[in-house]
Tab-separated table of C-alpha atoms and ligand atoms in Angstrom:
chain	number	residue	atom	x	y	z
R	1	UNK	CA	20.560	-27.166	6.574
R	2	UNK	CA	21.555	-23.939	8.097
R	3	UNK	CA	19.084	-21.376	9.272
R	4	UNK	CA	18.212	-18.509	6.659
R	5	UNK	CA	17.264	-15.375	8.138
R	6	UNK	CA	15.826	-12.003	6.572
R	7	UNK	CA	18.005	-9.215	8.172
R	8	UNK	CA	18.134	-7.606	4.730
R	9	UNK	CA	17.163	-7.721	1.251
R	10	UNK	CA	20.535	-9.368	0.660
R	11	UNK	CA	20.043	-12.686	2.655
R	12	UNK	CA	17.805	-13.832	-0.589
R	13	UNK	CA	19.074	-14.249	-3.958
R	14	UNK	CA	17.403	-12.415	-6.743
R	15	UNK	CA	15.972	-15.246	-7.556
R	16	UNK	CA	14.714	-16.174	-4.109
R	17	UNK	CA	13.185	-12.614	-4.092
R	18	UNK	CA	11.105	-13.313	-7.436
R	19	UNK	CA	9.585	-16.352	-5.756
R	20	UNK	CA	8.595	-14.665	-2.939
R	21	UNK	CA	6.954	-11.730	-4.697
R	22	UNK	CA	5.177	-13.818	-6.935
R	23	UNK	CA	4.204	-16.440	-4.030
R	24	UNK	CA	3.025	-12.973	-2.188
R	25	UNK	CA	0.503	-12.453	-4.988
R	26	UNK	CA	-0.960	-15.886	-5.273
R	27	UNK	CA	-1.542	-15.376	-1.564
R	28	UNK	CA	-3.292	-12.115	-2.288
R	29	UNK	CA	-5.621	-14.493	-4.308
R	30	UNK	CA	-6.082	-16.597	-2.528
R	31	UNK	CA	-6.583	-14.687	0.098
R	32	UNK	CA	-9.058	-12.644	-1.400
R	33	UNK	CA	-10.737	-15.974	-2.636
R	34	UNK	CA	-11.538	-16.634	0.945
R	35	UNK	CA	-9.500	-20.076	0.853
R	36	UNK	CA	-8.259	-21.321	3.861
R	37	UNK	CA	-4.761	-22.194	3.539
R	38	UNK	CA	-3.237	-23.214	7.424
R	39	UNK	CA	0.699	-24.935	6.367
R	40	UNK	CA	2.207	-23.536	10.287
R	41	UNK	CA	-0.318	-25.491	12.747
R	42	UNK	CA	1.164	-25.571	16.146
R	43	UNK	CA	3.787	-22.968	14.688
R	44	UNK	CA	4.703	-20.009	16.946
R	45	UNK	CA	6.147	-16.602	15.286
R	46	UNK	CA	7.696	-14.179	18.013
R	47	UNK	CA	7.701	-10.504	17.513
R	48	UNK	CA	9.668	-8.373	19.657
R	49	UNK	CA	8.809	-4.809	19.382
R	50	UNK	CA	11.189	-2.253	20.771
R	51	UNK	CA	9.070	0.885	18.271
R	52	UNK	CA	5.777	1.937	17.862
R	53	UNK	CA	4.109	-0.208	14.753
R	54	UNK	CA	0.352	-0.650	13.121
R	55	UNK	CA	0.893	-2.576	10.182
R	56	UNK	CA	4.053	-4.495	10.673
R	57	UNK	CA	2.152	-5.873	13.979
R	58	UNK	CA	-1.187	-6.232	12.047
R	59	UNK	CA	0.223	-8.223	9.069
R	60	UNK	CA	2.339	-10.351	10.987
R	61	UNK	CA	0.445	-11.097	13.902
R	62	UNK	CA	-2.605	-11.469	11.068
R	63	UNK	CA	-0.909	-13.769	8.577
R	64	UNK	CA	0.303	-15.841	11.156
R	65	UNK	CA	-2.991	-16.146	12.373
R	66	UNK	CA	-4.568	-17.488	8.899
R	67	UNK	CA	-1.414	-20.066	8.197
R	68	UNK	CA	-2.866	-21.823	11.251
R	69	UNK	CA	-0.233	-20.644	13.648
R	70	UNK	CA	0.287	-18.649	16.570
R	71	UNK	CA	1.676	-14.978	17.021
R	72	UNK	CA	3.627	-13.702	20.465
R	73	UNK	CA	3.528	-10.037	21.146
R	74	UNK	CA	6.738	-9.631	22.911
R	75	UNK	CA	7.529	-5.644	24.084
R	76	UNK	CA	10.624	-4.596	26.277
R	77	UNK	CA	8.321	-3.285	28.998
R	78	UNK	CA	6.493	-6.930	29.777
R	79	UNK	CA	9.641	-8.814	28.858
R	80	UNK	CA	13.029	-9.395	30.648
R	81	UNK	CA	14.501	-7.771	27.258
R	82	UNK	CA	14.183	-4.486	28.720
R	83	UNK	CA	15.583	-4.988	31.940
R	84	UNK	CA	19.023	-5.585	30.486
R	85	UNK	CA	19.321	-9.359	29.882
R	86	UNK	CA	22.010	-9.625	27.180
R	87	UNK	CA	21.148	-10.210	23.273
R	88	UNK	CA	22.926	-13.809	23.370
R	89	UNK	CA	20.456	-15.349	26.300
R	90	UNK	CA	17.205	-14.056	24.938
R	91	UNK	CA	18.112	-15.271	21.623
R	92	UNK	CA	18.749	-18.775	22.750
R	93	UNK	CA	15.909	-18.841	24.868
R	94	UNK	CA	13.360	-17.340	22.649
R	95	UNK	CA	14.907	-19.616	19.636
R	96	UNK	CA	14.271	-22.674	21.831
R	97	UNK	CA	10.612	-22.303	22.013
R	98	UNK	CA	9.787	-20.628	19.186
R	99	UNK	CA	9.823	-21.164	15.507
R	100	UNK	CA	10.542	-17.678	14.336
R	101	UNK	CA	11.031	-14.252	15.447
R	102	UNK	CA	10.313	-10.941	14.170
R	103	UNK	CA	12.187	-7.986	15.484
R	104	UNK	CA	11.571	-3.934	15.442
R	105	UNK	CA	13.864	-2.685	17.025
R	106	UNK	CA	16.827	0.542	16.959
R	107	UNK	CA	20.658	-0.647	16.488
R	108	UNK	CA	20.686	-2.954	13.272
R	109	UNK	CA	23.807	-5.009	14.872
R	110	UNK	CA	21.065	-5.729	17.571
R	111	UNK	CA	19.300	-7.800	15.083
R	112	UNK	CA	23.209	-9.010	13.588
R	113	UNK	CA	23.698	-10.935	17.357
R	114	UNK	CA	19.853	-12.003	17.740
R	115	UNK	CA	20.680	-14.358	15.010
R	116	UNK	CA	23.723	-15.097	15.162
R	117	UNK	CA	22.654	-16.956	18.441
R	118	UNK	CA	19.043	-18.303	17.230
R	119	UNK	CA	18.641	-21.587	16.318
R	120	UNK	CA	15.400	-20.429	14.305
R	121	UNK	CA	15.001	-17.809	11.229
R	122	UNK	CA	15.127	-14.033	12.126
R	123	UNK	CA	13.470	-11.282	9.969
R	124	UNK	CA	14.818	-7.986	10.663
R	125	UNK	CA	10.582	-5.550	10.921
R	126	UNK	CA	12.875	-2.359	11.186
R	127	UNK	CA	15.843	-1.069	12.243
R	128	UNK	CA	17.512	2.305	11.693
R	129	UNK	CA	18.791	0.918	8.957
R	130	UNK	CA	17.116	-1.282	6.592
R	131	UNK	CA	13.195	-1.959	6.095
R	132	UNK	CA	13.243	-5.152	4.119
R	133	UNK	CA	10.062	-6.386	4.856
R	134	UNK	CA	8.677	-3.141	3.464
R	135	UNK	CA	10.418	-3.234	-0.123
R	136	UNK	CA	8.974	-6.822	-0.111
R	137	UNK	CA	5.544	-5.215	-0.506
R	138	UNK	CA	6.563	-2.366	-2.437
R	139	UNK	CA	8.547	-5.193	-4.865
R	140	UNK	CA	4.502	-6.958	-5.158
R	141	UNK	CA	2.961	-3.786	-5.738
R	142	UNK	CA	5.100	-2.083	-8.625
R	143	UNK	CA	4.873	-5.902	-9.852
R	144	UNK	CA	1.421	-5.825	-9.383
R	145	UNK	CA	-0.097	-2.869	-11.140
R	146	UNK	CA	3.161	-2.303	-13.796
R	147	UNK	CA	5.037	-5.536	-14.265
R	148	UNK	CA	8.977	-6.305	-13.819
R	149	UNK	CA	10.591	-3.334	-12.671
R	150	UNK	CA	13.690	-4.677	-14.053
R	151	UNK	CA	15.347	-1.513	-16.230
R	152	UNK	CA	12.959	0.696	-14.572
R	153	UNK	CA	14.213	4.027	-13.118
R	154	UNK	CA	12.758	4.582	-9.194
R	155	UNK	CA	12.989	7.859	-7.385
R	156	UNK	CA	13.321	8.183	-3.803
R	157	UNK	CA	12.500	11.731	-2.261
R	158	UNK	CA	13.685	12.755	0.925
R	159	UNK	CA	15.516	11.685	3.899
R	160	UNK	CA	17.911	8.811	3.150
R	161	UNK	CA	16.907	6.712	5.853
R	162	UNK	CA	16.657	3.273	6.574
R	163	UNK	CA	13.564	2.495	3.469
R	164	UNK	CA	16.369	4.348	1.558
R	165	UNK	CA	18.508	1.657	2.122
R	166	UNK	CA	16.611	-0.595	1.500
R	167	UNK	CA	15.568	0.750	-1.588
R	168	UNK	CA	19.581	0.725	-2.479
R	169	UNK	CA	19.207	-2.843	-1.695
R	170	UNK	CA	16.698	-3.560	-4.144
R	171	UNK	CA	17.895	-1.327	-6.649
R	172	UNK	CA	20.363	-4.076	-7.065
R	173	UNK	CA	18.997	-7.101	-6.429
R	174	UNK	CA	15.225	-6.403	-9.137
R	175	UNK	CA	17.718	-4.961	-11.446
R	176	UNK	CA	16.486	-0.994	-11.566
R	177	UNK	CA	17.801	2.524	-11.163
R	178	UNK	CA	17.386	4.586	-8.112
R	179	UNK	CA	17.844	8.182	-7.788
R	180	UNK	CA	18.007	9.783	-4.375
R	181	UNK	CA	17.002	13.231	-4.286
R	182	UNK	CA	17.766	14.618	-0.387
R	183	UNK	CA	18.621	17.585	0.953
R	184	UNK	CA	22.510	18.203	1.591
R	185	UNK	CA	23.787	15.882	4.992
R	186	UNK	CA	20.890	14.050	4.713
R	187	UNK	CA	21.914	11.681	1.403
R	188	UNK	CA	21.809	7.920	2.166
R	189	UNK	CA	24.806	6.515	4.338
R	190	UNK	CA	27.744	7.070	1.616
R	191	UNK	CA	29.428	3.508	1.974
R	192	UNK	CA	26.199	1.772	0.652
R	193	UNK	CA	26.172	4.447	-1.930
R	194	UNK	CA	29.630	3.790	-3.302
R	195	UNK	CA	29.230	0.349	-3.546
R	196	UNK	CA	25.779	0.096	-5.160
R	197	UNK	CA	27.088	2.852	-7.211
R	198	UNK	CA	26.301	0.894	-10.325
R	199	UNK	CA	22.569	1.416	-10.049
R	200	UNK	CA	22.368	4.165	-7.498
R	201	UNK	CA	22.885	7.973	-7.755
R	202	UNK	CA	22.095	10.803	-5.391
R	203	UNK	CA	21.238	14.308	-6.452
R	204	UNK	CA	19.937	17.645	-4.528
R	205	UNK	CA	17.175	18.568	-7.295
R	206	UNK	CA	13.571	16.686	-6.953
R	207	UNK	CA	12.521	17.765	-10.033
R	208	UNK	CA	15.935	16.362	-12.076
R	209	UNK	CA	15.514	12.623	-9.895
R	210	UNK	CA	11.843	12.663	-10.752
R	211	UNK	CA	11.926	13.415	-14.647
R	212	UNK	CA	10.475	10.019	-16.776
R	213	UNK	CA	11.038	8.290	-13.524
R	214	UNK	CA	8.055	5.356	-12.923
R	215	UNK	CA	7.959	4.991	-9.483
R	216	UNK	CA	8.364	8.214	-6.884
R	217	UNK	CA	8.615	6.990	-3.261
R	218	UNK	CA	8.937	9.037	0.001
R	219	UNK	CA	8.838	8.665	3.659
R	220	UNK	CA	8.387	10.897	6.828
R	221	UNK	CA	10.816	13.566	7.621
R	222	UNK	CA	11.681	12.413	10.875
R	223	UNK	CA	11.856	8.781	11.738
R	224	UNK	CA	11.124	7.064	14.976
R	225	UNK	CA	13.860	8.063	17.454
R	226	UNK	CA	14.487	11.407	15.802
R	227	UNK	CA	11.020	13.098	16.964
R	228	UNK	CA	13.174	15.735	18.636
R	229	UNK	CA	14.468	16.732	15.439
R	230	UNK	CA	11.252	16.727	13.859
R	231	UNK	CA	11.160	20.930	13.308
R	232	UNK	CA	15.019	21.509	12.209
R	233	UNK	CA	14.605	18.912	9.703
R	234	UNK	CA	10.906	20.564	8.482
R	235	UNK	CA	12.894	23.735	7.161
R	236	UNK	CA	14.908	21.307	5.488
R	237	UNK	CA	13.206	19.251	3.780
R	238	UNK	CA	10.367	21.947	2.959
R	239	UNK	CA	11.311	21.472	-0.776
R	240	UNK	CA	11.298	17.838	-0.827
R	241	UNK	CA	7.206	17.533	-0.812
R	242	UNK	CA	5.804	15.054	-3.204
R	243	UNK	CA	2.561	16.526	-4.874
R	244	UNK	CA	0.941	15.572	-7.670
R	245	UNK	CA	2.968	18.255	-10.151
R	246	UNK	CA	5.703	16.636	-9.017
R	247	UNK	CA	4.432	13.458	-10.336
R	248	UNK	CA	3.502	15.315	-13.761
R	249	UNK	CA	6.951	15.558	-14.124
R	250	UNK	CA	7.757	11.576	-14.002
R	251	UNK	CA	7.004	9.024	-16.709
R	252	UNK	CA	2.755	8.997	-17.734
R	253	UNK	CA	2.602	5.533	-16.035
R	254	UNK	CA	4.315	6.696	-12.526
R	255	UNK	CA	3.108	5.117	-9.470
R	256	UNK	CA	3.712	6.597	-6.206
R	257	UNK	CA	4.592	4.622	-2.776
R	258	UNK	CA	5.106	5.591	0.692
R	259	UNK	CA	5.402	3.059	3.469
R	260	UNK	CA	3.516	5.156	5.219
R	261	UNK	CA	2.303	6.254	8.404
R	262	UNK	CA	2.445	9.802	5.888
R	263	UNK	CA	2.054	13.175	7.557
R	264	UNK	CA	-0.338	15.276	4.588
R	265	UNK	CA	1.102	18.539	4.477
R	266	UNK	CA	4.574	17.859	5.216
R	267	UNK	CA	6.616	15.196	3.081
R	268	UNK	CA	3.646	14.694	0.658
R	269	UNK	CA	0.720	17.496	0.096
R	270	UNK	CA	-2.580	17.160	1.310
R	271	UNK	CA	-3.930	15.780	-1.754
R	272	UNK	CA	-1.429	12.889	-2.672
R	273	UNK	CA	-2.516	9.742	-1.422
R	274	UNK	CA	-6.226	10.519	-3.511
R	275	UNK	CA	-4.150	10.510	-6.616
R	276	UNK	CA	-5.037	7.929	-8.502
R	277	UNK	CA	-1.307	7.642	-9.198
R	278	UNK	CA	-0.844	6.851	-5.571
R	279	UNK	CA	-1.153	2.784	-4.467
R	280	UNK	CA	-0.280	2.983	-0.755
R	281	UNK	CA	-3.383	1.461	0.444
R	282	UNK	CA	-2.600	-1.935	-1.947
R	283	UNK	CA	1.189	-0.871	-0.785
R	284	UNK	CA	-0.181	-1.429	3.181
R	285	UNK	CA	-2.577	-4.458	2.352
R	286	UNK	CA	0.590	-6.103	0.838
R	287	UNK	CA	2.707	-6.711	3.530
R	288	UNK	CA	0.184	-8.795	4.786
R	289	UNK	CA	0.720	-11.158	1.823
R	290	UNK	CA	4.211	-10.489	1.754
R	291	UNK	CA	5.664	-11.572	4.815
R	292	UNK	CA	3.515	-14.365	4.338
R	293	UNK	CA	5.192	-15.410	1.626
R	294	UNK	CA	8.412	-14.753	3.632
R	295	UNK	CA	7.634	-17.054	6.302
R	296	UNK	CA	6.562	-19.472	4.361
R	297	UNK	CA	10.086	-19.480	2.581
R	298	UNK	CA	11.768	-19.264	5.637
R	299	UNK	CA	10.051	-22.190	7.442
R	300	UNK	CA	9.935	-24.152	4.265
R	301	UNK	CA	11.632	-27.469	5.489
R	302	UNK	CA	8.967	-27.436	8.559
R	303	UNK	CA	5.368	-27.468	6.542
R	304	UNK	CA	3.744	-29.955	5.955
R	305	UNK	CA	1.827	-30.715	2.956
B	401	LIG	N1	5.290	0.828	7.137
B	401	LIG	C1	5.385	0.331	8.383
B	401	LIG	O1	6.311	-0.425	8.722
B	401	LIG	O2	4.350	0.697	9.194
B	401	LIG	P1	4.235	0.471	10.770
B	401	LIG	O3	5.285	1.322	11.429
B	401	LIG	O4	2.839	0.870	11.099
B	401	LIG	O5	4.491	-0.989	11.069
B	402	LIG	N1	11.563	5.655	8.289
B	402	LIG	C1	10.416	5.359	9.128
B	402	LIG	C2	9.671	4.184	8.590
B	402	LIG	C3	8.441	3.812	9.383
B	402	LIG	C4	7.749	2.605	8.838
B	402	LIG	C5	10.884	5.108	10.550
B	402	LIG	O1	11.897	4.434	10.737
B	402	LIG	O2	10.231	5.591	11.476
C-alpha cells in the first residue's frame, strides 16, 4: 500500500475525516478514563520544528508518549537541516529510521518534497499555508459540544492566513458555510477562494459574516514570520476584534474558537476567552486527542492488536 500523508485536510476523504474525529473523542474518553492504551511500542514519531510551538510540541510529543512510542525533537539549530542539507537527503534518511514525521515549518512546498521522498507518513504541524492538524481539533470540538456541523454556517474573522485555509478546506470537506470577513488585501489567497467558491464567501463587514452564524473563529494579527509587520497590520485590523457583542450578533448557540496563542486586547477583547461561549481551552486539550487519532490512522497497517 502506498504511504498516506496529512499535508492537508484534503489527503483524507470526508469520510476518513469523520472517523478520525469521532476516533479523537473516544480517545478523549478514554483518555480521561485513565486507560492505558500503548498500539505504537518501539514506534518513533519525528518532529522537525523550524517555528516556535507549545501545543503542537506538547500534544504530539505527549500522545506519542501514551501510545507506547517514542517522540524526536528535531530543530534546525541541533540538526544538519539547518546547515543546508537538501530536502531530498533528510527525507530519506529521517524516513529510514523513523516511522513518522511531523513538520512545522515556513514554505508549504517544503513539506510537498519531504514526502514526496519519505518512505513513511508526513503530517504537515504548520506551514504558511495550511493548519490541518488544527481544524482536526476544531472539527472534535464543534462536534463535541454542538453536533455535525454539516449545513452549519462558520465565520472566520480576520487575517486570511494559513487556519483560513484550512478552514476553506474544511468548509468543503464537513459540508458547511464559511464566511471570511478581512480587511481589504488581506482576504484568503483568491485561487482557493474561487474554487471552494461553492461553500466559501469573503466579505469586508464583521458584523454581516457574523449574523446567525454558529461558530466565530479568529486568529492573531500577525503570524509567525510577519512579527515585523505586527503594528501596520494593528491599524488594520483594529475593527476586526471579536468581543462578546460581536458574538450577540451570531446564532444563540454560537461557539467561539481560536487556535490560539490569542493576544487579549488585540484580535479578541480582554474578556473573550471567559465567555462561556468561548471553548478554546477544550479547543487546545483536543489536539492532543486529535492527532492521536491521526497517527493512529496513518500508521494503521503497523499496530498491532
Ligand atoms: N495552535 C497551535 O498550533 O499552537 P502552537 O503554535 O503553540 O503549537
Ligand atoms: N496563524 C498563526 C497560527 C499559530 C498556531 C501562525 O501561523 O503563526
Amino acid at each position: 500500500m502506498s504511504v498516506r500523508h496529512f499535508l492537508t485536510l484534503k489527503d483524507l476523504s470526508k469520510s476518513e475525516l469523520k472517523q478520525v474525529i469521532a476516533r479523537a473523542t473516544e480517545l478523549r474518553k478514554m483518555q480521561h478514563a485513565g486507560d492505558i492504551y500503548q498500539p505504537f511500542v518501539g514506534r518513533t514519531l519525528a518532529m522537525i520544528f523550524e517555528k516556535s510551538s507549545t501545543r503542537t510540541r506538547i500534544s504530539f510529543e505527549t500522545g506519542m508518549g501514551q501510545f507506547g512510542g517514542q517522540a524526536l525533537f528535531l530543530s534546525p539549530q541541533s540538526t544538519q537541516l539547518g546547515r543546508g542539507e537538501p530536502i531530498e537527503d533528510s527525507a530519506r534518511v529521517v524516513s529510514s529510521m523513523v516511522d513518522i514525521v511531523m513538520i512545522r515549518t515556513f514554505e508549504h512546498e517544503k513539506v510537498e518534497k519531504f514526502a514526496e521522498y519519505s518512505s513513511v507518513p508526513i503530517i504537515n504541524a504548520l506551514t504558511d499555508d495550511f493548519h490541518p492538524c488544527q481544524l482536526l481539533a476544531d472539527m472534535q470540538t464543534f462536534h463535541e459540544h454542538r453536533g455535525s456541523i454539516e449545513g452549519k454556517t462558520v465565520t472566520w474573522v480576520g487575517d486570511g492566513n494559513n487556519m483560513c485555509a484550512s478552514f476553506i478546506h474544511a468548509a468543503d470537506q464537513f459540508g458547511f458555510e464559511l464566511r471570511v470577513a478581512a480587511p481589504y488585501g488581506f482576504e484568503p489567497n483568491p485561487h482557493l477562494v474561487e474554487k471552494y467558491k461553492h461553500c466559501v464567501s469573503v466579505m469586508e463587514s464583521v458584523e454581516d459574516a457574523s449574523k446567525d452564524s454558529h461558530l466565530i473563529v479568529t486568529d492573531v494579527w500577525a503570524s509567525m514570520g510577519q512579527e515585523s509587520e505586527q503594528n501596520t497590520r494593528a491599524k488594520r485590523f483594529n475593527p476586526y476584534q471579536v468581543t462578546p457583542a460581536l458574538l450577540d450578533k451570531a446564532a444563540p448557540d454560537v461557539l467561539f474558537m481560536h487556535c490560539l496563542p490569542a493576544h487579549r486586547g488585540e484580535e479578541i477583547s480582554i474578556d473573550l476567552l471567559d465567555d462561556p461561549r468561548s471553548v478554546v481551552w477544550d479547543e487546545a486539550e483536543n489536539r492532543l486527542h486529535a492527532q492521536k487519532a491521526l497517527m493512529e490512522f496513518l500508521l494503521q497497517d503497523k499496530i498491532k492488536l
